XYZ file of C-alpha atoms in Angstrom:
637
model
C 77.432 152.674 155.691
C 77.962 151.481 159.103
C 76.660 148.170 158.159
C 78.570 147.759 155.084
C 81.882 147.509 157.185
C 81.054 144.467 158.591
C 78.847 143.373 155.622
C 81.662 143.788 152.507
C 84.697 141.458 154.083
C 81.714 139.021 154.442
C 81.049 138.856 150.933
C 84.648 139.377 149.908
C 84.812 135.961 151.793
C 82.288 134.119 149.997
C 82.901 135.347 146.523
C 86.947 134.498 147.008
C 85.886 131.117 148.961
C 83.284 129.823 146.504
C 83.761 131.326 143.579
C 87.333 131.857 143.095
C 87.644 129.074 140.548
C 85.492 130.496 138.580
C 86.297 134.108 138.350
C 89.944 133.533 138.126
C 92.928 134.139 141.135
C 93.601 137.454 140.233
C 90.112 138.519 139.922
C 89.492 137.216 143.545
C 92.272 139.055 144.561
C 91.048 142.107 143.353
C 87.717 141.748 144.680
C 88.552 140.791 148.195
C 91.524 143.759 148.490
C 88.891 146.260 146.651
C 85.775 145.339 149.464
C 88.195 145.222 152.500
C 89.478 148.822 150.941
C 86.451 150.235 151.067
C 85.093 148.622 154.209
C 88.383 150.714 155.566
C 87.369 154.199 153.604
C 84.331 153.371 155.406
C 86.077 152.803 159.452
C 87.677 155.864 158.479
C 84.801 158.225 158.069
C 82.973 156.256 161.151
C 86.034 157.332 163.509
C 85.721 161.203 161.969
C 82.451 161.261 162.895
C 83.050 159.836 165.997
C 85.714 162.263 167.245
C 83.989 165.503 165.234
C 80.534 164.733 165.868
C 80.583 162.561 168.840
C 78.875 160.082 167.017
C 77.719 157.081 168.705
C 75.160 154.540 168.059
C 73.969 150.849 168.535
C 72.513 149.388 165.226
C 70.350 146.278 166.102
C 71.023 144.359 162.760
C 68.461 141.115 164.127
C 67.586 139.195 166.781
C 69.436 136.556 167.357
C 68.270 134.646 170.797
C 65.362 135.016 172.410
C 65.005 132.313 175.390
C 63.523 133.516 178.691
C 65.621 135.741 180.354
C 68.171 135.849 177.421
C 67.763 138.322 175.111
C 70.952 138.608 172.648
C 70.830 140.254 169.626
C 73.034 140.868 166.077
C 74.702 144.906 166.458
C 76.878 147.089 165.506
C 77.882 149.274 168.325
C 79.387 152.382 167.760
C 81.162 154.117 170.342
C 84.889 155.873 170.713
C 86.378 152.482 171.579
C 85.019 150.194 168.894
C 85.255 152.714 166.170
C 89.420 152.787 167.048
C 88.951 148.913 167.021
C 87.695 149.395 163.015
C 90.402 151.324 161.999
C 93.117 149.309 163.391
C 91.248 146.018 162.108
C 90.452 146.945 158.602
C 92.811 149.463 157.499
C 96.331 147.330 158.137
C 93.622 143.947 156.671
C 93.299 146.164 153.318
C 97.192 146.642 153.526
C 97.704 142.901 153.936
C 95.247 142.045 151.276
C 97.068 144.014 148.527
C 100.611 142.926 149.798
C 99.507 139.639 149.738
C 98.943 139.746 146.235
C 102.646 139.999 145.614
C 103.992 137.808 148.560
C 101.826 134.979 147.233
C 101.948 135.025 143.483
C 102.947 131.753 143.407
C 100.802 129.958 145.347
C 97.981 127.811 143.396
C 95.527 128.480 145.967
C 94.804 132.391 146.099
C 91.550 132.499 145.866
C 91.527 130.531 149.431
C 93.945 132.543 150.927
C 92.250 135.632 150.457
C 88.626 134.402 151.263
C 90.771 133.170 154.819
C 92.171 137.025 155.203
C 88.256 138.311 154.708
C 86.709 135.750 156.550
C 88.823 136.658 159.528
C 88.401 140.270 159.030
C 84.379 139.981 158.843
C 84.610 137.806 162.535
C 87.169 140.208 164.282
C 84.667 143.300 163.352
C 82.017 141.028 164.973
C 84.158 141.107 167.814
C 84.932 144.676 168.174
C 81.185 145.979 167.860
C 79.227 143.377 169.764
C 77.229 145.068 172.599
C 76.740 142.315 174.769
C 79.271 139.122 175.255
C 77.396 136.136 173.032
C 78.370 138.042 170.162
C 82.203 138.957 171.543
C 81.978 134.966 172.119
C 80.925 134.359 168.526
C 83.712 136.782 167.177
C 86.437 135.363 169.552
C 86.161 131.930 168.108
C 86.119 133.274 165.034
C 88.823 134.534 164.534
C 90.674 131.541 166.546
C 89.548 129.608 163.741
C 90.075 131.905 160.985
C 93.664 131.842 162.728
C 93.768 128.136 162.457
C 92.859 128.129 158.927
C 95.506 130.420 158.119
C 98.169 129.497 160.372
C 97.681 125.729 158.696
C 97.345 126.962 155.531
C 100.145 125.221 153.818
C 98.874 122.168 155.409
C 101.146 119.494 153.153
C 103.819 120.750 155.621
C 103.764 119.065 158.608
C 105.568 122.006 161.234
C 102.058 124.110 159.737
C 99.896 121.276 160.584
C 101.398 121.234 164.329
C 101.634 124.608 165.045
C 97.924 125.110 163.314
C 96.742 122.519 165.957
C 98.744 124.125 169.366
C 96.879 127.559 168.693
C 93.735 126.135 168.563
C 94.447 124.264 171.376
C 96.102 126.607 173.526
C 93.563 128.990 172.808
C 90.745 126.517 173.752
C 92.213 126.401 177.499
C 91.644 130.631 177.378
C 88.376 129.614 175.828
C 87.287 127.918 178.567
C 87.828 130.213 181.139
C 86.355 132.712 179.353
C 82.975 130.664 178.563
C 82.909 130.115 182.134
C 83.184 134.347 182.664
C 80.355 134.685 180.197
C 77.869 131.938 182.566
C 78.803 133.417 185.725
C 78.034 136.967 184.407
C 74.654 135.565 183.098
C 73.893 133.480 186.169
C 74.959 136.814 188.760
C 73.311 139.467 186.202
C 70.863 137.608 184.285
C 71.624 139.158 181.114
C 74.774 139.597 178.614
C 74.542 142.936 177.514
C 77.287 145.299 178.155
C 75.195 147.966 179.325
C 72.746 145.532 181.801
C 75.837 144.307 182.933
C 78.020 147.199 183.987
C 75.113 148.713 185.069
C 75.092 146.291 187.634
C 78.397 146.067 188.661
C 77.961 148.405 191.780
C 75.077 146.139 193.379
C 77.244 143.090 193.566
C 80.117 144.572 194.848
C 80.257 142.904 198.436
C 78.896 139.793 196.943
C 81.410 136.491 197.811
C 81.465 133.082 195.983
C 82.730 129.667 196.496
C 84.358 128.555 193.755
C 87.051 125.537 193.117
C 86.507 125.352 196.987
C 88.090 129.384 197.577
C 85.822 132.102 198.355
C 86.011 134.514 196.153
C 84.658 138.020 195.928
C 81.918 137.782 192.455
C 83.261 140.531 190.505
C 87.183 139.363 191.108
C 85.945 135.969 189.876
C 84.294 137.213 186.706
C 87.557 139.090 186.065
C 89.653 136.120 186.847
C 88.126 134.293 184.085
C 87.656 137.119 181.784
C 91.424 137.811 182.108
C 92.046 134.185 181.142
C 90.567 134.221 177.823
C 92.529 137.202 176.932
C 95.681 135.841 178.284
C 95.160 132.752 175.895
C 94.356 135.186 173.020
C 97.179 137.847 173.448
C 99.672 135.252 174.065
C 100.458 136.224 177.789
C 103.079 133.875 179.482
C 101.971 130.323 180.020
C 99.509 130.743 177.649
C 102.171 132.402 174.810
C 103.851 129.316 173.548
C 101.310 129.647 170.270
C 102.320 132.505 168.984
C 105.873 132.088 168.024
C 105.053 128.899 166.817
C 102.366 130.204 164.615
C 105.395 132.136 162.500
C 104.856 128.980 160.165
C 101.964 130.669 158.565
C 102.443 132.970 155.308
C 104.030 136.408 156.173
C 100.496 138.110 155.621
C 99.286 135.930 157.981
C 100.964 137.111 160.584
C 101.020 140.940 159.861
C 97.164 140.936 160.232
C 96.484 138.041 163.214
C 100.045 137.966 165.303
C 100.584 141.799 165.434
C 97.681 144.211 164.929
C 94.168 142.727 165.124
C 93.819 138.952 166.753
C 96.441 139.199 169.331
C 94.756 143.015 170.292
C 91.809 141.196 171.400
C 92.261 140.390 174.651
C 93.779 143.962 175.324
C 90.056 145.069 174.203
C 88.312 142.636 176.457
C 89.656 144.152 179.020
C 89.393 148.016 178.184
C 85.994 146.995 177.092
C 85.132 145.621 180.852
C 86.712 148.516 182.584
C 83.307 149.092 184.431
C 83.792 146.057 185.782
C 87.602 145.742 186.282
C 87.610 149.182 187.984
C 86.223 147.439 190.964
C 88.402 144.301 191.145
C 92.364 145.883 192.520
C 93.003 141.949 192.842
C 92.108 141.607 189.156
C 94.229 144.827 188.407
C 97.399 144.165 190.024
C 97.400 140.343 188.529
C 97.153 141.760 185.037
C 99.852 144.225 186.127
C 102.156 141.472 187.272
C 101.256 139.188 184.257
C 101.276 142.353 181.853
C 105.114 143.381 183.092
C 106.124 139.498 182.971
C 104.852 139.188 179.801
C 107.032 142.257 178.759
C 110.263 140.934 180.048
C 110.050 137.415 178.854
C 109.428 137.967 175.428
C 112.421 141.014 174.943
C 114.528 138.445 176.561
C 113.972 135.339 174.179
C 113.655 137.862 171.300
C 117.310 138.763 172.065
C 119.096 135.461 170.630
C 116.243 134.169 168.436
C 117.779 133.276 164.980
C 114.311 133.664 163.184
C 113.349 136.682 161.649
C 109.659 135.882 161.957
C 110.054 135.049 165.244
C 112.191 137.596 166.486
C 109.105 140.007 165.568
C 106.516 137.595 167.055
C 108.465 137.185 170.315
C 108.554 141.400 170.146
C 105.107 141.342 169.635
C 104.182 138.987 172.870
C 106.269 142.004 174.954
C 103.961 144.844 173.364
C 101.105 143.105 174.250
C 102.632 142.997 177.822
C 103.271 146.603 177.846
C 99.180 147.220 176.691
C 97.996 144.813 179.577
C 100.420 146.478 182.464
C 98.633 149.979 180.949
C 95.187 148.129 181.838
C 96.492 146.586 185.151
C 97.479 150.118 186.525
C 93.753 151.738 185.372
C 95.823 153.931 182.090
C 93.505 152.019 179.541
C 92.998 154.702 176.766
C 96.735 154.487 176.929
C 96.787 151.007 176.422
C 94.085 151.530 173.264
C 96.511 154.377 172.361
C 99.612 151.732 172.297
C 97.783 149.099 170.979
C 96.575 152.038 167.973
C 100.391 152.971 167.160
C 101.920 149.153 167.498
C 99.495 147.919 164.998
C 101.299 150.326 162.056
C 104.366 149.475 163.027
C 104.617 145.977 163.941
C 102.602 145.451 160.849
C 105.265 147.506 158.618
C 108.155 145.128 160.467
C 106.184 141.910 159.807
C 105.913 143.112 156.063
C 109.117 144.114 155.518
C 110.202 141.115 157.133
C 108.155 139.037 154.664
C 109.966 141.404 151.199
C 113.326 140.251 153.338
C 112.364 136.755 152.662
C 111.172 137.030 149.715
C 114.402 138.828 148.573
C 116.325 135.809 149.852
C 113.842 132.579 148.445
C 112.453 131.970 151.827
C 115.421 132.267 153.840
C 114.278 133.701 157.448
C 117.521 132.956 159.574
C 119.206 136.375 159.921
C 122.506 134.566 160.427
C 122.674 134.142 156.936
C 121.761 137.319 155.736
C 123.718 140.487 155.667
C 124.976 142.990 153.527
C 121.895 143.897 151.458
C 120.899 147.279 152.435
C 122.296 148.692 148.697
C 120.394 145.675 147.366
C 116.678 146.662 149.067
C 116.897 149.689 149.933
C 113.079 150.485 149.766
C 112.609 147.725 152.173
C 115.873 148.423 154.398
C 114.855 152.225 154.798
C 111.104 151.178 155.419
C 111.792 148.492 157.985
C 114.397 151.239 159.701
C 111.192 153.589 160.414
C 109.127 150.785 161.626
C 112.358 149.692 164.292
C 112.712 153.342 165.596
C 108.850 153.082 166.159
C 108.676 150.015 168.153
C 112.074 151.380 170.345
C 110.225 154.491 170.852
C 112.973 156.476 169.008
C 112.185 159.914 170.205
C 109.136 161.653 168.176
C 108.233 158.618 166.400
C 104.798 156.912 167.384
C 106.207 154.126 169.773
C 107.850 156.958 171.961
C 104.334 158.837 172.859
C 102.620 155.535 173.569
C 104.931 153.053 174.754
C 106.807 156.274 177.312
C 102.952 157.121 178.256
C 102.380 153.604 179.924
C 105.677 153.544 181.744
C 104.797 157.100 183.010
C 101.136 156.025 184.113
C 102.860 152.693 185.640
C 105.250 154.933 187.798
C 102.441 157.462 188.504
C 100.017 155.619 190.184
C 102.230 155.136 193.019
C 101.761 151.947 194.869
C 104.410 149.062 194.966
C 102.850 146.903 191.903
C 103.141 150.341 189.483
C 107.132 151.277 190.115
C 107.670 147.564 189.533
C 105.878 147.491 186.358
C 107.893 151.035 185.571
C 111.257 149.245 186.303
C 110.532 146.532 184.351
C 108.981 148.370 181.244
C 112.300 150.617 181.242
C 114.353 147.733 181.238
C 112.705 146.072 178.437
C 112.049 148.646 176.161
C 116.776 148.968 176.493
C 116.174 145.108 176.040
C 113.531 146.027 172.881
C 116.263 148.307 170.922
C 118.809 145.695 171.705
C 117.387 143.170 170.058
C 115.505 145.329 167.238
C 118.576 146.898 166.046
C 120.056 143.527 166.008
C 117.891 142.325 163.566
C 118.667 144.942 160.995
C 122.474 144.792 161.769
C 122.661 140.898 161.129
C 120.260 141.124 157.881
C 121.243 144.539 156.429
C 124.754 145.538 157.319
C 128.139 143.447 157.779
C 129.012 140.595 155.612
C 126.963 138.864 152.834
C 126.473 135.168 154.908
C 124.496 133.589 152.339
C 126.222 130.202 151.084
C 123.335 129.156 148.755
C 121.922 132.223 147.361
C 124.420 135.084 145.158
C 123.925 138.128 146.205
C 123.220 139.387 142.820
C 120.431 137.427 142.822
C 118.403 139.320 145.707
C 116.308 141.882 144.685
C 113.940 144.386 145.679
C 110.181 143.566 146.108
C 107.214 144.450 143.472
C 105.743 147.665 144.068
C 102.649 145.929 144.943
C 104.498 144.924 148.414
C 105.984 147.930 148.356
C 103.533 150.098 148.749
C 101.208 148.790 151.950
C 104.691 148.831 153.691
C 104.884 152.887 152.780
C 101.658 153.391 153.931
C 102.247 151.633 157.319
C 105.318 153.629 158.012
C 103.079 156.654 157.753
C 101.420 155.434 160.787
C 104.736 154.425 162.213
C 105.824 157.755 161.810
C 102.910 160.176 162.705
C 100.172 158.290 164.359
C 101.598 158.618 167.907
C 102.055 162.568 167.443
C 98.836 163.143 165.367
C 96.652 161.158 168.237
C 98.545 161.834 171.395
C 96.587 164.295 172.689
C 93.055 163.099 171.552
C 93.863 159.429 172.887
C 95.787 159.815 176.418
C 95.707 164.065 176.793
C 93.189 164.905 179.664
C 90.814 166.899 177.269
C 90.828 164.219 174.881
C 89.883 162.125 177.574
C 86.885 163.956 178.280
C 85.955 164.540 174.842
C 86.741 161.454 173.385
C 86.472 158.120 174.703
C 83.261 159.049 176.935
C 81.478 156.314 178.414
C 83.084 153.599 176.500
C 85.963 153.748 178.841
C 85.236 153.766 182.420
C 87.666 155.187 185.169
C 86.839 154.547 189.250
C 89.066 156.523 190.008
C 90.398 159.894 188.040
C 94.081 158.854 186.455
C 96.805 161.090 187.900
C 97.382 164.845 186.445
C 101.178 164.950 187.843
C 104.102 164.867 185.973
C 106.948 162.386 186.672
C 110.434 163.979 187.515
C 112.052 165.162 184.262
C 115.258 162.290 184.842
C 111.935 159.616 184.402
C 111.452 161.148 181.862
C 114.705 161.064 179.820
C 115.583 157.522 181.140
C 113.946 155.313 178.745
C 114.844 157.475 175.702
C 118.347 157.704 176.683
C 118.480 153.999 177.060
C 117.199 153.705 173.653
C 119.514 156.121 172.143
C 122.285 154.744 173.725
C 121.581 150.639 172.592
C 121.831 151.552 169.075
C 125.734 152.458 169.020
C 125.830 149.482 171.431
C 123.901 147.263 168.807
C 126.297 148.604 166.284
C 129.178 147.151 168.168
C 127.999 143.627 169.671
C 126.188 142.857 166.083
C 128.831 144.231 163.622
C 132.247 145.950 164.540
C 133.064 143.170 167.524
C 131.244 140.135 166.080
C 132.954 137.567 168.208
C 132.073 138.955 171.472
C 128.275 138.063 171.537
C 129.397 134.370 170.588
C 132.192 134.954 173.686
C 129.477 136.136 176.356
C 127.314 133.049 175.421
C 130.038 130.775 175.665
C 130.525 132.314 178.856
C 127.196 131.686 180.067
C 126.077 128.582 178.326
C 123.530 128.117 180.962
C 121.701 131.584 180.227
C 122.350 131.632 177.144
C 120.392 127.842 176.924
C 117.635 129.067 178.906
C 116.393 132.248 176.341
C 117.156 130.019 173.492
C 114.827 127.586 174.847
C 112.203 130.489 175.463
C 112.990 130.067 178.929
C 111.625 125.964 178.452
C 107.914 126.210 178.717
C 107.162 123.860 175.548
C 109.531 121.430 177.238
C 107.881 121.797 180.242
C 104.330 121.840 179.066
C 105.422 118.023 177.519
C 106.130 116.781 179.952
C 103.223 118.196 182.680
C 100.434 118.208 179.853
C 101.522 116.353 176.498
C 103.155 113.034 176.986
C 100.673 112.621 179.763
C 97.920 113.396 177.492
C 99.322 111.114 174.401
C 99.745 108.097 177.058
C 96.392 108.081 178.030
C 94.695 108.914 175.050
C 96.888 105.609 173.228
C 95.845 103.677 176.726
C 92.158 104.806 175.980
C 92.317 103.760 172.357
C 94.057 100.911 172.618
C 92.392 99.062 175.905
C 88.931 101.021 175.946
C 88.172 101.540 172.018
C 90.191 98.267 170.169
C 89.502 95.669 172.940
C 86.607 96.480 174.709
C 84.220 98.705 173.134
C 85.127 97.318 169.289
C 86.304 93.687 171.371
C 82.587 93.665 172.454
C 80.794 95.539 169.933
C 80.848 95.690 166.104
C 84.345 94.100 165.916
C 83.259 91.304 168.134
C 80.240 90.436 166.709
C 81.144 90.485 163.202
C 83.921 88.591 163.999
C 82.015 85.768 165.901
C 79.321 85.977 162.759
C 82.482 85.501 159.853
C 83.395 82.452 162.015
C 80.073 80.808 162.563
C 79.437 81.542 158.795
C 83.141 79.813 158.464
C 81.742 76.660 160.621
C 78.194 76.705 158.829
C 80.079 76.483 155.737
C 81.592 72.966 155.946
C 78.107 71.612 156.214
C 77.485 72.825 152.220
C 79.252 69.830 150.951
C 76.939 68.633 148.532
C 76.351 65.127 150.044
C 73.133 63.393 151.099
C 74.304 61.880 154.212
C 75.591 64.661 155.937
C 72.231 67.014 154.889
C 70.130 64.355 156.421
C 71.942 64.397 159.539
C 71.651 67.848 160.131
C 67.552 67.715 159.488
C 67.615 64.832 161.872
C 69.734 66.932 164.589
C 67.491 69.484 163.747
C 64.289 68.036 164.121
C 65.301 66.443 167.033
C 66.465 69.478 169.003
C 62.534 70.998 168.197
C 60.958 67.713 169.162
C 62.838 68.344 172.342
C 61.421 72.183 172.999
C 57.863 70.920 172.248
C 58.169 68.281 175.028
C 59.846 70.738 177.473
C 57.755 73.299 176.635
């Protein structure tokens, strides 16, 4: 069974991919949704056993390298951490296989979309239950490519081509610092398997390198570069600018990669390596500080983004912060616990986004929406659950795990963890601010749509209708139904085991009950403040930006990073490359080389040619130059 979860997207994959002509779009459909389905049945009964049973096992499927020293091989580890990992991955990938069956009924090339959504699925399970770091490495870049694939996927337009191209790009730079993690582990440990490795940990804990000309301390390096693969993954600022961009891909797409799943994977990375992150506090409080950053930045963009897509992607770059500031101050079952909960409901918004568009023939600028909540109401009342979930409405799954980390930030005392508090406070107010704008702008107020009637939006089919029911199930009841097994001390005992390891014991106090009530009172209080910015005083958010042109500039701008990233990295990099091609490659390399000598050939045979003129004369003058030039080697010689 256990095998099969990995095994049936994998075929899915290559029955949709090279077969789908054959069998027919909606018979690929059906297969792919149907294997993915059950591979999910399957997660499911893995996780029961998991947290019933306390199963756990390591299935070696093959071997894979054998070199020396190097002994990787093909598994399937089960433990508490990866069996979460399944569930998230292939549950809300079954969801977005059968909505995608409605949201892309038009498309001529189904059977490739849906081998893309499998293919991705099969690599991201690789991911998740590798037991050594070859096969994380092999997962990682698949899924950046699956995510490259889809992201491009209508590739005749050109904003998919570009933004297909700066994830994969982007990405490589996290890439690279995480190849050079996995070689440093392997050249300090002499191995790649989890359990070598953090076995190890201890004995190297004094040990100092010199790298890039600093000394560093061996396991803060390894972190370091660990860290910077998932900061290229997760979209964490300065390595984020990918993700909003990557909006251009079909809804689906970014339901599965750019909220519950892809993104996640850097956030596991590091709650995987907590054996060795437990012993790096330089590693720890940079994650905090680029965690909390990461938090901050995103809300504050989100807040005057036009884009519904990107509105939710930008919101999705500030969960991620909130999951890394979790690992940064040692809470990292709560960051699993958040990362658990935000996949249901950030997948449920990114859906529900996707019927909003649909509703309105592609239309994504909420400034031109309105006044459709009677009109899609399944869709208005679904996408209302999923925005109380990501504010952490009280009682609703965002408020036990998104609360938890700011509680675990402010308990663990030091300097780096009230700052990450403060922040996380402020941008979960900054969160409900600019959630409960979105629905104001595209569900209540006036109809603003110029080209479309409003008679003639309507209601998604009840094929996209129902994956977003079932994801506000887990928007609604997942944070209260797991609360106690994910982030409650006895759950932490029972539960995650060895696959999460803590250094030190995480703090059993209780913050003050005012701590407490802050953030929820915040939240409370933003949606009658929504309410009147967004739709009873609709000139006064248009009045404060005129006021502050230079702010308001700046977040619409996302705070210029792609402008600034031209101009340090692009244009530089386009100037040489056309210097490179146009000196090095046309004049010298093709000057001298095939270009050159085909060219001096075509004009000798040019010269040769006069000579063929058919008379007598001129042949006989050529045999005498000729013979005479030989008669001349022979006497030389």
């Amino acid at each position: 069974m256990e095998i099969s979860i990995i095994a049936l997207p994998l075929i899915a994959s290559i029955i949709s991919g090279f077969f789908g002509k054959f069998i027919g779009d909606r018979n690929s459909e059906i297969i792919t949704s149907l294997l993915v389905s059950i591979s999910a049945i399957f997660s499911s009964l893995v996780l029961y056993e998991v947290i019933v049973n306390q199963y756990q096992e390591n299935i070696i499927i093959a071997t894979w390298i054998n070199s020396g020293s190097l002994e990787v091989n093909w598994s399937m580890m089960i433990d508490p951490l990866s069996s979460v990992m399944l569930v998230v991955v292939t549950s809300v990938s079954a969801l977005v296989h059968i909505y995608s069956i409605g949201y892309m009924s038009h498309d001529p090339h189904k059977p490739r979309f849906m081998a893309y959504l499998s293919l991705f699925t099969f690599a991201m399970l690789m991911l998740v239950t590798s037991d050594n770091f070859i096969q994380l490495f092999f997962g990682w870049e698949g899924v950046g490519l699956c995510s490259y694939f889809l992201i491009g996927f209508w590739f005749k337009k050109d904003s998919a081509n570009k933004a297909a191209i700066k994830a994969f790009v982007v990405n490589r730079v996290g890439d690279f610092g995480f190849a050079l993690g996995i070689f440093l582990i392997f050249y300090l440990f002499g191995t790649v398997n989890y359990s070598e490795v953090f076995s190890q940990i201890s004995n190297i804990e004094d040990r100092n390198l010199l790298f890039l000309g600093i000394k560093l301390n061996a396991i803060d390096l390894i972190c370091l570069l660990l860290f910077i693969g998932a900061m290229g993954k997760s979209a964490q600022i300065l390595l984020h600018t990918w993700l909003p961009d990557a909006m251009e891909g079909p809804t689906p797409v970014s339901a599965l990669i750019h909220a519950a799943t892809m993104v996640t994977a850097g956030v596991f990375l590091v709650v995987r390596c907590s054996p060795i992150y437990e012993y790096s506090e330089l590693a720890l409080n940079i994650i905090t500080v680029v965690g909390m950053s990461t938090a901050f930045f995103a809300a504050s963009v989100a807040l005057v983004q036009n884009d519904i897509k990107k509105i939710i992607a930008y919101s999705t770059c500030s969960q991620l912060g909130y999951m890394f500031f979790a690992t940064g101050v040692g809470a990292y079952n709560v960051a699993m616990f958040h990362l658990f909960t935000h996949a249901f409901f950030k997948a449920l918004l990114f859906l529900g986004s996707g019927s909003v568009i649909h509703a309105f023939k592609d239309e994504q600028n909420i400034n031109y929406m309105g006044g459709v909540w009677k009109k899609l109401p399944y869709t208005y009342s679904l996408m209302l659950i999923g925005t109380l979930a990501l504010t952490g409405f009280p009682f609703l799954s965002g408020f036990y795990s998104k609360d938890a980390i700011i509680e675990f930030a402010y308990l663990r005392g030091n300097t780096t963890g009230y700052y990450a508090a403060g922040i996380g406070i402020f941008t979960a107010f900054l969160t409900s601010v600019y959630s409960w704008r979105l629905i104001f702008k595209t569900f209540h107020g006036e109809y603003n749509n110029k080209d479309i009637k409003i008679d003639e939006t309507h209601e998604s089919p009840i094929v996209m209708l129902i994956p977003l029911v079932l994801l506000s199930f887990g928007a609604l009841f997942a944070g209260f139904l797991f609360k106690d097994l994910f982030i409650g001390y006895e759950g932490l005992n029972n539960f995650w085991r060895e696959s999460i390891f803590f250094l030190k014991p995480l703090s059993t106090d209780h913050p003050p009950l005012w701590f407490l009530l802050l953030t929820p009172t915040l939240v409370i209080l933003s949606i009658p403040l929504a309410y009147y910015l967004f739709i009873k005083n609709k000139n006064l958010p248009t009045e404060i930006a005129n006021i502050n042109k230079p702010l308001y500039h700046f977040l619409l701008n996302k705070w210029y990073f792609d402008e600034l990233y031209d101009v340090l990295f692009v244009n530089p990099s386009k100037k040489l490359g056309l210097f490179l091609w146009k000196f090095f490659d046309l004049k010298i390399i093709d000057g001298f080389g095939p270009d050159g000598i085909s060219s001096m050939i075509k004009k000798f045979s040019v010269k040769a040619n006069k000579f063929q003129s058919g008379y007598i004369y001129q042949y006989a003058f050529v045999m005498l130059i000729g013979f005479s030039a030989l008669l001349t080697f022979l006497i030389i010689k």
